[in-house]
Short mmCIF file of C-alpha atoms in Angstrom, two decimals:
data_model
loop_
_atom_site.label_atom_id
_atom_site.label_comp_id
_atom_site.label_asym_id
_atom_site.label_seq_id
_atom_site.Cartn_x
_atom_site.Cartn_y
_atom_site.Cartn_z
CA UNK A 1 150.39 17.56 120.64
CA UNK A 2 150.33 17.78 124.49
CA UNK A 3 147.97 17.43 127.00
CA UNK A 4 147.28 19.31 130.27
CA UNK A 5 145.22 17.87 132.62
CA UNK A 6 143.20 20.39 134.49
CA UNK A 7 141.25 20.46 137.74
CA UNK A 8 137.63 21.54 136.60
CA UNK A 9 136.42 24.40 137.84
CA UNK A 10 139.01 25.16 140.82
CA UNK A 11 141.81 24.21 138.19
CA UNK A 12 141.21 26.87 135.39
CA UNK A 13 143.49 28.10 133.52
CA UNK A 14 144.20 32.23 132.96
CA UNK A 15 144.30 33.62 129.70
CA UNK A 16 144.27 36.94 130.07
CA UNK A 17 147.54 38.60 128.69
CA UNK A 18 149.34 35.60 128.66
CA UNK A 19 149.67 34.88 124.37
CA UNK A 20 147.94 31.31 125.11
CA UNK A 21 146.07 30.32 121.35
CA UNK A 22 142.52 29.12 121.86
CA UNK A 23 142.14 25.62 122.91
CA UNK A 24 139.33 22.86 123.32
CA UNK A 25 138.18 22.18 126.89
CA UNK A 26 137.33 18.23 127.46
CA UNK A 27 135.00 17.55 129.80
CA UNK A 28 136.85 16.18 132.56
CA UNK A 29 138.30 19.85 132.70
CA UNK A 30 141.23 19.21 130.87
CA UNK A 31 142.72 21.79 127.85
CA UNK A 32 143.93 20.65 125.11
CA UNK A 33 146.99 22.59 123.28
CA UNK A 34 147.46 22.03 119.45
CA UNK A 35 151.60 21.90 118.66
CA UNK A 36 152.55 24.96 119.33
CA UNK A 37 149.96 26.76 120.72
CA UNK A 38 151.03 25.77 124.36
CA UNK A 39 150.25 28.20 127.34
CA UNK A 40 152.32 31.38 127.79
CA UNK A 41 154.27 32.52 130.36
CA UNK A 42 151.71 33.36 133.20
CA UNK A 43 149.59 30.30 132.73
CA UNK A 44 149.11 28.61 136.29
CA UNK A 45 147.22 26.20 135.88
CA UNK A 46 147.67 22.12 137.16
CA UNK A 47 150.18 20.16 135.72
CA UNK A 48 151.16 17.23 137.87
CA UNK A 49 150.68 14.67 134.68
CA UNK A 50 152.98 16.67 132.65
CA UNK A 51 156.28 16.85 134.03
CA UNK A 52 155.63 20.08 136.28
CA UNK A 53 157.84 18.17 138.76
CA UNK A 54 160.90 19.88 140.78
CA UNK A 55 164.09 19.12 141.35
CA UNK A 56 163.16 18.79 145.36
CA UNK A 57 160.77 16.56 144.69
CA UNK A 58 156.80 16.25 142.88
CA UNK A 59 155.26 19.48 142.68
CA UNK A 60 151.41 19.63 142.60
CA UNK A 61 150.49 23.15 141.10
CA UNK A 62 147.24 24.48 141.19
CA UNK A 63 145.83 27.96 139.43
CA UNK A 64 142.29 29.15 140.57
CA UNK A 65 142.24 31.76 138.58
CA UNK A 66 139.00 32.74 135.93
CA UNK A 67 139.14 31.40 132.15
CA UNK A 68 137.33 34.93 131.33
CA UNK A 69 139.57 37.88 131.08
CA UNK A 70 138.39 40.79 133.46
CA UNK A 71 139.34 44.45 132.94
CA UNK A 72 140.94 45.81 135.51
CA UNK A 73 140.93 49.84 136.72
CA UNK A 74 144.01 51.75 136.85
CA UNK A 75 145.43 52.52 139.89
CA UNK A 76 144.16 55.84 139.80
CA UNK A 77 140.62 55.43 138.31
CA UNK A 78 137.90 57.34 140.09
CA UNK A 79 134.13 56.27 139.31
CA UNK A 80 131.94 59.64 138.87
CA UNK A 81 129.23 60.32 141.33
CA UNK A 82 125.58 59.44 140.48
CA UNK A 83 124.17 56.23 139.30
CA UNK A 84 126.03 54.69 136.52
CA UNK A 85 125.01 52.06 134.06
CA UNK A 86 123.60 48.95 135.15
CA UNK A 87 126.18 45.90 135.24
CA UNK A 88 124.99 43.01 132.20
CA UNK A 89 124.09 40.23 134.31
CA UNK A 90 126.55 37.20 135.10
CA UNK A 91 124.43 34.23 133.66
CA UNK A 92 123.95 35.10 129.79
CA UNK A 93 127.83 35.50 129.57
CA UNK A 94 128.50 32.12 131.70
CA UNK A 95 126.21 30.17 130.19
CA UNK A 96 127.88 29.77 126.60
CA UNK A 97 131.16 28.69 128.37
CA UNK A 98 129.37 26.02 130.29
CA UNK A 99 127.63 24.90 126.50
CA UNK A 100 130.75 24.44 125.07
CA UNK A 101 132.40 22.41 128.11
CA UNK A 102 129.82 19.94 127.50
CA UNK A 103 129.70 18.95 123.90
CA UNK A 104 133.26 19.39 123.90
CA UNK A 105 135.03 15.90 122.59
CA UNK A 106 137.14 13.93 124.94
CA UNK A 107 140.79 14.02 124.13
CA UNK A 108 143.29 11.22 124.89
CA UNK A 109 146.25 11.99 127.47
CA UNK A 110 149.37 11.19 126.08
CA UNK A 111 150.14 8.71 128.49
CA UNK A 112 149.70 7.43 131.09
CA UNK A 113 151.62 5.63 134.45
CA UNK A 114 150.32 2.98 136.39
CA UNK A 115 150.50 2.29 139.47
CA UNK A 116 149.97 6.49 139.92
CA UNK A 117 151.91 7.49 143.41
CA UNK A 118 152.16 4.26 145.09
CA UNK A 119 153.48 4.53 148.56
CA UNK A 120 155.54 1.70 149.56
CA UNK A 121 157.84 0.48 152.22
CA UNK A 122 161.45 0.62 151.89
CA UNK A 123 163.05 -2.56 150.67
CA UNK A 124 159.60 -3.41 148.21
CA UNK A 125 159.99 -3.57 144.42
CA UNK A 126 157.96 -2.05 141.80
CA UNK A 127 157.06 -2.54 138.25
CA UNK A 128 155.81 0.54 136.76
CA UNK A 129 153.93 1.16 133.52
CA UNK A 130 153.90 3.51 130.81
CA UNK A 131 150.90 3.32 128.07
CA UNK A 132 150.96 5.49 125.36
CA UNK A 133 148.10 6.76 123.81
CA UNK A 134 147.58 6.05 119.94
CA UNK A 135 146.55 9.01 118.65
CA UNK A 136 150.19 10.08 118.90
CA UNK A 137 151.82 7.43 117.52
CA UNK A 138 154.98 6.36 119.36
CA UNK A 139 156.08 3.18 120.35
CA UNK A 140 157.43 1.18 123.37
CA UNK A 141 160.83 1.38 121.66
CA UNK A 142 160.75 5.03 121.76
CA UNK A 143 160.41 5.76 125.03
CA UNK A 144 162.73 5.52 128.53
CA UNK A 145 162.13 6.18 132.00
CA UNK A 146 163.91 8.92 134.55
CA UNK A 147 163.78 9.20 138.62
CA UNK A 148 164.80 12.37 140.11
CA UNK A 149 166.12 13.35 136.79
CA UNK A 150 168.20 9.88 136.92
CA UNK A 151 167.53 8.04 133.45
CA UNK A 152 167.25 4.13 134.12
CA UNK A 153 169.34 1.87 132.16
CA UNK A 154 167.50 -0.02 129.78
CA UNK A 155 168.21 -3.48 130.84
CA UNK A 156 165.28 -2.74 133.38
CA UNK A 157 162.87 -2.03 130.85
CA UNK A 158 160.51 -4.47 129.03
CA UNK A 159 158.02 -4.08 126.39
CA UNK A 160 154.53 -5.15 127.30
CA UNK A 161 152.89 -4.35 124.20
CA UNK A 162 153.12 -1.92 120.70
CA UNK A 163 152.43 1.09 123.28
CA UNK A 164 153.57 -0.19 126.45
CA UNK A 165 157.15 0.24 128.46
CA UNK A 166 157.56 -1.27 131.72
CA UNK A 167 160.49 -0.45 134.41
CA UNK A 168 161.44 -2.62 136.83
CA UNK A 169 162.86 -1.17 140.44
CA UNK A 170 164.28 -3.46 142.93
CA UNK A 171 165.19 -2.85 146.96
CA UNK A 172 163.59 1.02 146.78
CA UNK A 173 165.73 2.93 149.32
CA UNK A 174 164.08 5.53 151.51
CA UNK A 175 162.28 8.65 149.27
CA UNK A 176 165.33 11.67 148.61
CA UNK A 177 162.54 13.74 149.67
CA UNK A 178 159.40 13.66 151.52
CA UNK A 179 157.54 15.28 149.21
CA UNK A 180 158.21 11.55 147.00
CA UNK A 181 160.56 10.49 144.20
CA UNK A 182 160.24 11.66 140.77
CA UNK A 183 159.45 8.76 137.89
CA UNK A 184 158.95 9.72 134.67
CA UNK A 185 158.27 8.45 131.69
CA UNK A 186 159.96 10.18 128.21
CA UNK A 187 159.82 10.33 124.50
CA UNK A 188 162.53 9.97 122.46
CA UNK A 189 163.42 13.29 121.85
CA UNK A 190 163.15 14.19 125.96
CA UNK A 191 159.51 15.31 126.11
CA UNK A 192 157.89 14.39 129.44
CA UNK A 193 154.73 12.64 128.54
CA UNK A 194 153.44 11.23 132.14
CA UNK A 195 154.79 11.20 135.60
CA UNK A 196 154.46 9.38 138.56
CA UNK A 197 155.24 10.26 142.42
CA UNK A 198 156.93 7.77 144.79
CA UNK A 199 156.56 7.46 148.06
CA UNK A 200 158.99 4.70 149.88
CA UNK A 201 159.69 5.03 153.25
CA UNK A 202 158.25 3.84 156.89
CA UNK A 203 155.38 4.03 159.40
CA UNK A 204 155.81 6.84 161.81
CA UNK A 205 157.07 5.23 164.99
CA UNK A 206 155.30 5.76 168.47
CA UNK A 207 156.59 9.13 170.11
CA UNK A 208 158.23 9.03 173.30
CA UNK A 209 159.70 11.25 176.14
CA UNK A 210 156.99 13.38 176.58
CA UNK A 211 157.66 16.73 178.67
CA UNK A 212 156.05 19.89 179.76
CA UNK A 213 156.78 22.99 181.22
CA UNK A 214 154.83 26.07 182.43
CA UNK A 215 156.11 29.31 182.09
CA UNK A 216 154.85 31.30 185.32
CA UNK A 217 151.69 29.27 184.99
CA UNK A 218 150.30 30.88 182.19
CA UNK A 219 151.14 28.53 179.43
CA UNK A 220 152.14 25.10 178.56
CA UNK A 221 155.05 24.40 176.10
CA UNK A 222 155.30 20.05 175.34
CA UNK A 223 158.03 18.46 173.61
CA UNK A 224 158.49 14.92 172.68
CA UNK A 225 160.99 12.68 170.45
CA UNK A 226 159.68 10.90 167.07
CA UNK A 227 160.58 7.82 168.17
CA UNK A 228 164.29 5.23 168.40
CA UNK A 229 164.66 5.36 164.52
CA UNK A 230 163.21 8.76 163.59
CA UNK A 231 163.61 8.78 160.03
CA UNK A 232 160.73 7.62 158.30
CA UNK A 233 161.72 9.21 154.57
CA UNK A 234 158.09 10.56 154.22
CA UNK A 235 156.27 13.77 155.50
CA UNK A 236 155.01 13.21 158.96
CA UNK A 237 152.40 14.93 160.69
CA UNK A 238 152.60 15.45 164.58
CA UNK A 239 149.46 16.20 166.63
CA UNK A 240 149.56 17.23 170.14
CA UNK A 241 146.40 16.22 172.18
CA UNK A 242 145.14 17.26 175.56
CA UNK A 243 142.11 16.72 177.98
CA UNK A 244 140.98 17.11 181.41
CA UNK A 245 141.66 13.97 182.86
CA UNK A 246 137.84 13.25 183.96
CA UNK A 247 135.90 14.94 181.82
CA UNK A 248 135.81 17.48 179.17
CA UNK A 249 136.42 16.93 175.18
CA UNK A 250 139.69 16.07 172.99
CA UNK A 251 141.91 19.58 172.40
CA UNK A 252 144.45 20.10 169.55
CA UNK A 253 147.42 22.21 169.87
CA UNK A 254 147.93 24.80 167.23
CA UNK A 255 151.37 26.05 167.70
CA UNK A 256 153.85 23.76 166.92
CA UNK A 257 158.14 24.10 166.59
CA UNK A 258 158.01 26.66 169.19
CA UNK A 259 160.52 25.05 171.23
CA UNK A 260 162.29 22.66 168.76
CA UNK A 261 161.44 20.44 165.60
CA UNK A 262 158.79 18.67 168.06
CA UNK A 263 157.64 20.71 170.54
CA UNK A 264 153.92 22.65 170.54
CA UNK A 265 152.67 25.37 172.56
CA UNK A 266 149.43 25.80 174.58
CA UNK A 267 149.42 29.76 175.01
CA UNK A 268 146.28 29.83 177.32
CA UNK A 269 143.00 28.44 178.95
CA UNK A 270 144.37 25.86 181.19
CA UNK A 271 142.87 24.73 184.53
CA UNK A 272 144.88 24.36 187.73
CA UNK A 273 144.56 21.87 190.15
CA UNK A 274 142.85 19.66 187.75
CA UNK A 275 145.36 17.10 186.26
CA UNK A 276 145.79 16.76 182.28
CA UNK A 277 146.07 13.75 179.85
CA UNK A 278 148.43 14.40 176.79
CA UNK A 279 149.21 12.61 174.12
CA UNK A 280 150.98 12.89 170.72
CA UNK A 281 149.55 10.88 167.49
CA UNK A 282 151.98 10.44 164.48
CA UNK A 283 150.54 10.07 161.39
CA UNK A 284 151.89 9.76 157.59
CA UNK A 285 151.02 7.50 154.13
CA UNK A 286 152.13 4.40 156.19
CA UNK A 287 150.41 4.49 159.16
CA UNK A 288 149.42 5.72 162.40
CA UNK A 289 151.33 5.96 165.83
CA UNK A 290 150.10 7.31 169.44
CA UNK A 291 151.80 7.27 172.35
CA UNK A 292 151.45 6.75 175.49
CA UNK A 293 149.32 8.93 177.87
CA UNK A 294 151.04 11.20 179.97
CA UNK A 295 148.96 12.71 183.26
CA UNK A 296 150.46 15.68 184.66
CA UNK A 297 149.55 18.88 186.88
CA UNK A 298 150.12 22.90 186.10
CA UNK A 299 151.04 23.55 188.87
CA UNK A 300 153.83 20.54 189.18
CA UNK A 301 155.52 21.97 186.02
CA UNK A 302 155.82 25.38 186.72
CA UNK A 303 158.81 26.66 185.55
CA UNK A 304 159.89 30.94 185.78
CA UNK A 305 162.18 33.69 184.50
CA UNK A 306 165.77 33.42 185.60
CA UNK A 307 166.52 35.56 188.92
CA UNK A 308 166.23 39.50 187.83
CA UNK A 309 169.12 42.07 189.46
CA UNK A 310 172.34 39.64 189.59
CA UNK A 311 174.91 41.72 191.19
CA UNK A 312 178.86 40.15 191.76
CA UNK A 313 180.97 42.39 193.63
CA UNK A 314 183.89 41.97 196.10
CA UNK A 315 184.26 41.00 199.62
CA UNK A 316 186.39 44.00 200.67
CA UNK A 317 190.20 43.06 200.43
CA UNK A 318 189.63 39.32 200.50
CA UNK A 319 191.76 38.11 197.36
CA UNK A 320 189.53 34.58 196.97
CA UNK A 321 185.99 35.52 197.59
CA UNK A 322 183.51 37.16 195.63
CA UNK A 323 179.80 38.24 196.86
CA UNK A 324 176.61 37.60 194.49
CA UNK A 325 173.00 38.64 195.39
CA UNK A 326 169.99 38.69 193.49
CA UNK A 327 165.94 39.16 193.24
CA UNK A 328 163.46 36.49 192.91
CA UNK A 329 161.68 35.93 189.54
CA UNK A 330 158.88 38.76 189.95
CA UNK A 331 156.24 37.03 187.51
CA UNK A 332 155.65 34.75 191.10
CA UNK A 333 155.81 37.11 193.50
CA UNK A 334 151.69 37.31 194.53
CA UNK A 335 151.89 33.32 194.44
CA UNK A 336 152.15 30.94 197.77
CA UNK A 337 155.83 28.80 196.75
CA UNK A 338 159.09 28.45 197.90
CA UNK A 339 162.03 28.69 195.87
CA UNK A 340 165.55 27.00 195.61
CA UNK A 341 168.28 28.73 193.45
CA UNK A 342 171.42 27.59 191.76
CA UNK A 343 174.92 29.04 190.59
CA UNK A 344 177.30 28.67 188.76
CA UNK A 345 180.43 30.66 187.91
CA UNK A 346 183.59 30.03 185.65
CA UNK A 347 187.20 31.98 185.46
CA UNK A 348 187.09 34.58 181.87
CA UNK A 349 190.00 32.15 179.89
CA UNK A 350 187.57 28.79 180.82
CA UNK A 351 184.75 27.27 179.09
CA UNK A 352 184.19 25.06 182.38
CA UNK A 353 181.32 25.45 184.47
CA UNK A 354 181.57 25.01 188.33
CA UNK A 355 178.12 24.94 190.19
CA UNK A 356 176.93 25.35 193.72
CA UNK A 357 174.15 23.22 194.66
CA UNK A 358 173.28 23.79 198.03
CA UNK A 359 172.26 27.82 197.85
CA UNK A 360 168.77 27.06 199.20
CA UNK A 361 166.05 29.81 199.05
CA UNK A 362 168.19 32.44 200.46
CA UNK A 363 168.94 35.26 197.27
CA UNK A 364 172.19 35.93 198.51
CA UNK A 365 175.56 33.67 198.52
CA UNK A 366 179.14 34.10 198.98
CA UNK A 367 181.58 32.32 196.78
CA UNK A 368 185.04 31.24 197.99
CA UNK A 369 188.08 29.43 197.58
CA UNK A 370 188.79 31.63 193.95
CA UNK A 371 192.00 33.07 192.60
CA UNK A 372 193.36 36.18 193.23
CA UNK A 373 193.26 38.75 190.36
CA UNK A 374 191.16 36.51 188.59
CA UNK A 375 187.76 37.85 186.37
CA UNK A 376 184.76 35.35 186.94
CA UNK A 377 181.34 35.13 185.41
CA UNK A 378 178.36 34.36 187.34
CA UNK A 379 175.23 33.13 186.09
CA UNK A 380 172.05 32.24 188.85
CA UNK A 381 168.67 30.26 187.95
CA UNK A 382 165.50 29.61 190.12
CA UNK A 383 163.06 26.35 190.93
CA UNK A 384 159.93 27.39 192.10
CA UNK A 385 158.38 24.45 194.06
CA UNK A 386 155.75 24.15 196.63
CA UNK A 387 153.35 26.28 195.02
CA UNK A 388 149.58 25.99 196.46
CA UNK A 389 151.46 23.38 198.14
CA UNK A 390 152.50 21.20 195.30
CA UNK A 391 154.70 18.06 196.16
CA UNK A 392 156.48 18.02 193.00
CA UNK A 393 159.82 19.34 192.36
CA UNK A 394 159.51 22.19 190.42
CA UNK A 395 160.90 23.07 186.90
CA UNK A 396 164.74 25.05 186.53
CA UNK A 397 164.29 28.18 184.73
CA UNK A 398 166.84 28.96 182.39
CA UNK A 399 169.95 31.14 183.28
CA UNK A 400 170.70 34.56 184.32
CA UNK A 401 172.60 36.52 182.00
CA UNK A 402 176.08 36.10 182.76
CA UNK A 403 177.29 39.29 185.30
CA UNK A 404 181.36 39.57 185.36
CA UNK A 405 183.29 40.46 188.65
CA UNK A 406 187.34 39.85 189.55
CA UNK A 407 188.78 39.49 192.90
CA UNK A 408 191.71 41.56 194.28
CA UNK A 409 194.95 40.81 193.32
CA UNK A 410 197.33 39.60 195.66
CA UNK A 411 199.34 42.01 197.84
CA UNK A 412 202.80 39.90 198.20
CA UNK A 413 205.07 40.67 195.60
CA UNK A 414 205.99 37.91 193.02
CA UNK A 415 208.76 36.36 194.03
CA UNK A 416 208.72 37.41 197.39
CA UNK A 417 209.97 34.88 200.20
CA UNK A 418 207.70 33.67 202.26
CA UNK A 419 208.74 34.08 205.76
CA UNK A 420 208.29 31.52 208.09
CA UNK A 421 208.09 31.87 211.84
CA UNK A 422 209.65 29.99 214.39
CA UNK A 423 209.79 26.55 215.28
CA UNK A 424 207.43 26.88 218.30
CA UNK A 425 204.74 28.53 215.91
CA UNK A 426 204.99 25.89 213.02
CA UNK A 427 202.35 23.21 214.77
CA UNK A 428 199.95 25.92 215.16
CA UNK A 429 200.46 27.25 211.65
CA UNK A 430 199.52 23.72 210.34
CA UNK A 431 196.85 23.19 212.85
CA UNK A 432 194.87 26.76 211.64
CA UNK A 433 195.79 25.37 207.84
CA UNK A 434 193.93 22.12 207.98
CA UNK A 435 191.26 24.10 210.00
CA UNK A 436 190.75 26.17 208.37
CA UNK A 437 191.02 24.49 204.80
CA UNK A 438 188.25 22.55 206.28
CA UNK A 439 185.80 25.48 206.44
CA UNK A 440 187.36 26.88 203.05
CA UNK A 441 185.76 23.85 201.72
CA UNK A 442 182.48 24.16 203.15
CA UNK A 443 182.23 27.31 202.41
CA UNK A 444 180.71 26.97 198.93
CA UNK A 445 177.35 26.03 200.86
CA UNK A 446 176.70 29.80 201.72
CA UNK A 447 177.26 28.61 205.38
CA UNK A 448 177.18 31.91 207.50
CA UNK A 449 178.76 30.61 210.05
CA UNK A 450 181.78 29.33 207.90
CA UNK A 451 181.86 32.24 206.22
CA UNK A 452 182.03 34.41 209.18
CA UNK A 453 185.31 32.23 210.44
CA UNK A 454 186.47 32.00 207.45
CA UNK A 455 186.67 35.86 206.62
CA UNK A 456 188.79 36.57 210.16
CA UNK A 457 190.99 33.88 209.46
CA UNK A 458 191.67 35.27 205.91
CA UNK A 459 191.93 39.05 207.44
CA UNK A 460 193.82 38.16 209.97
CA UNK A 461 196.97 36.14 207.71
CA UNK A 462 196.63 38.74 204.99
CA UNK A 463 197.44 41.18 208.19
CA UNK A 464 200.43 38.53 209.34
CA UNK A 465 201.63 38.67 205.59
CA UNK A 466 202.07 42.59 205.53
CA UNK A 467 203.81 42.57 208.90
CA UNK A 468 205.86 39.96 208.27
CA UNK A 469 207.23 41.87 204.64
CA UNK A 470 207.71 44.82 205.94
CA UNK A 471 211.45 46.04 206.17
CA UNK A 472 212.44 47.99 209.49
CA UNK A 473 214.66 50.98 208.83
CA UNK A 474 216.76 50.49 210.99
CA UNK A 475 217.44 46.76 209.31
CA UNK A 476 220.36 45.79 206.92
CA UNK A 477 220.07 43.81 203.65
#
């Protein structure tokens, strides 16, 4: 015989179409199945007691579905115009069903564990129980234990009593799952006659590194870490909290894992120029953990959309120097701030990054000191700070899109010789070299003074070059 143990009213059981034979309702709300006569294939009813455990871990079903079949229309049933008949009223059929559920006799589960879902800390022991009930006449000896599908060996096991097995579990590791660890208790034969979910793990920890962003001042997106350990083995809810600093009630964030495992989003209704006190509480079967307060203002966590129009193009003939301009993030433009910008730009064959630091708030730089014939990619980002005369550094937007450009290649032919002039022009030749290798250096600063040098320079030795390779006709080789 088995037992189901339902949940009442919201637990029923459906019937309809399913081949389930009729069956006495106990009133605790439980069904009882003769052998069998158990439910078919659609029943959905509750049966954590039972062994309606998965493989990932306890499962807690629940059906809230009606124990009286209803008729249902076709898909194409029309009702005919006019009044039709009157429905029978809901009571008179209700009210034997409700008759019945209380003069029905109690029935015995089959058995039953105790302690039922203990939650415990990892390292603890536990000695579980497993009582069977009489009326179905096994014995201690005839029954063993499983968890997570694992039998136990019996030298853990003691008998407590004629109906009574006891299991004995020693330095419990961290749950498989957070949804707990399956132990279950078994006849003989391998029928599941109770179950039992465990939940070993820790206590959430407090969170730490809270930080938040503002996308164009329209939103607030908060992240934060679970904590130096982070594992605590058991399901672990994460609340984000926020108030106005001097008045106003608590507020819950709703979006959460928008920006990463721990992260929750604020999509509107924030005030500027008033500062904000966040918080995130961690909470699971072990405890509770808040962290620390963290006071901040919109406007000094503003962050944007990358710069809009990159463009890379060359610098005329100049074989090391490549010119990149773009347009300020326009979801800012109506707003009082200043902006700085970075860049950064690697050769097509690297995965190395180099950046420039020092663009400032101009939308325009040149890059030098590159290889001729070379393809580069260029990527620029923005930090909006200073707005309504904030203090505070701002927040780096996230990339550009990487834009591609190359430089010219080299006119001198490979292998050429290099000629060199005379002895009375090799001190000056050095002299313009470490000069001007001096302003090729701090060039990458978008100096427009360096540039300017530096471009004549470079024009005028790629003119020298050409001059200098060029064979008269009049010459013999």
């Amino acid at each position: 015989m088995l037992w189901v143990r339902g949940g009442g009213e919201k637990n029923r059981e459906q019937t309809a179409g399913t081949g389930a034979k009729p069956r006495t309702p106990s009133p605790e709300g439980g069904v009882f199945y003769p052998p069998g006569g158990g439910p078919g294939p659609g029943w959905a009813g509750r049966g954590r007691h039972l062994g309606f455990w998965q493989s990932g871990g306890c499962s807690d079903l629940l059906g809230t579905s009606p124990d009286v079949p209803v008729r249902s229309r076709s898909p194409g049933h029309r009702r005919a115009p006019g009044p039709g008949p009157a429905m029978p009223p809901l009571l008179p059929l209700l009210l034997p069903l409700c008759l019945r559920l209380l003069h029905a006799e109690p029935l015995a589960y089959p058995a039953v564990i105790s302690p039922q879902d203990p939650t415990l800390l990892i390292g603890s022991s536990l000695t579980a129980t497993c009582t069977v009930s009489a009326d179905f006449h096994l014995r201690a000896e005839d029954l063993y234990w499983t968890l997570n599908g694992r039998r136990l060996p019996a030298a853990s096991y003691a008998a407590l009593g004629p109906t009574t097995l006891s299991v004995a579990l020693a330095r419990l590791n961290g749950s498989k799952q957070q949804s707990g660890d399956n132990l279950v208790c078994h006849s003989r034969d391998g029928g599941i006659l109770a179950g039992s979910c465990l939940y070993v793990g820790l206590p959430p920890e407090k969170p730490v590194n809270i930080s938040c962003w503002s996308k164009n001042m329209k939103d607030l997106t908060c992240k934060w870490a679970p904590g130096t350990e982070g594992e605590t083995f058991l399901h672990t809810n994460y609340t984000l909290k926020y108030k106005l600093r001097w008045y106003g009630r608590d507020n819950t964030c709703q979006e959460y894992h928008t920006a990463g495992p721990y992260s929750c989003h604020i999509p509107k209704d924030l005030a500027l120029f008033t500062p904000y006190e966040i918080w995130v509480e961690a909470s699971n079967r072990l405890g509770v953990a808040v962290s620390d307060v963290v006071m901040l203002d919109i406007l000094d966590v503003v962050t944007t959309d990358p710069p809009a129009d990159v463009h890379v193009s060359r610098v005329g003939d100049l074989e090391d120097q490549l010119s990149v301009r773009w347009s300020s993030p326009p979801a800012l433009k109506d707003f009082l701030f200043q902006a700085k910008y970075q860049i950064q730009y690697r050769v097509e064959d690297s995965s190395e990054w180099k950046v420039v630091d020092d663009v400032g708030n101009q939308t325009s730089c040149r890059l030098a000191g590159l290889r001729p014939g070379t393809v580069y990619f260029v990527q620029v980002r923005c930090n909006p700070f200073g707005i309504y005369g904030s203090k505070k550094a701002g927040i780096w937007s996230d990339w550009s899109n990487p834009t591609a450009a190359s430089t010219p290649r080299s006119e001198r032919a490979a292998g050429g010789c290099d000629p060199k002039g005379g002895e009375q022009n090799t001190t000056l030749r050095r002299e313009l070299k470490q000069f001007f290798g001096w302003v090729k250096k701090h060039a990458y600063g978008c100096s427009n003074l360096s540039i300017k040098l530096y471009d004549q320079w470079r024009v005028w030795l790629q003119k020298s070059h050409k001059t200098r390779n060029q064979v008269l006709p009049g010459d013999k080789l």
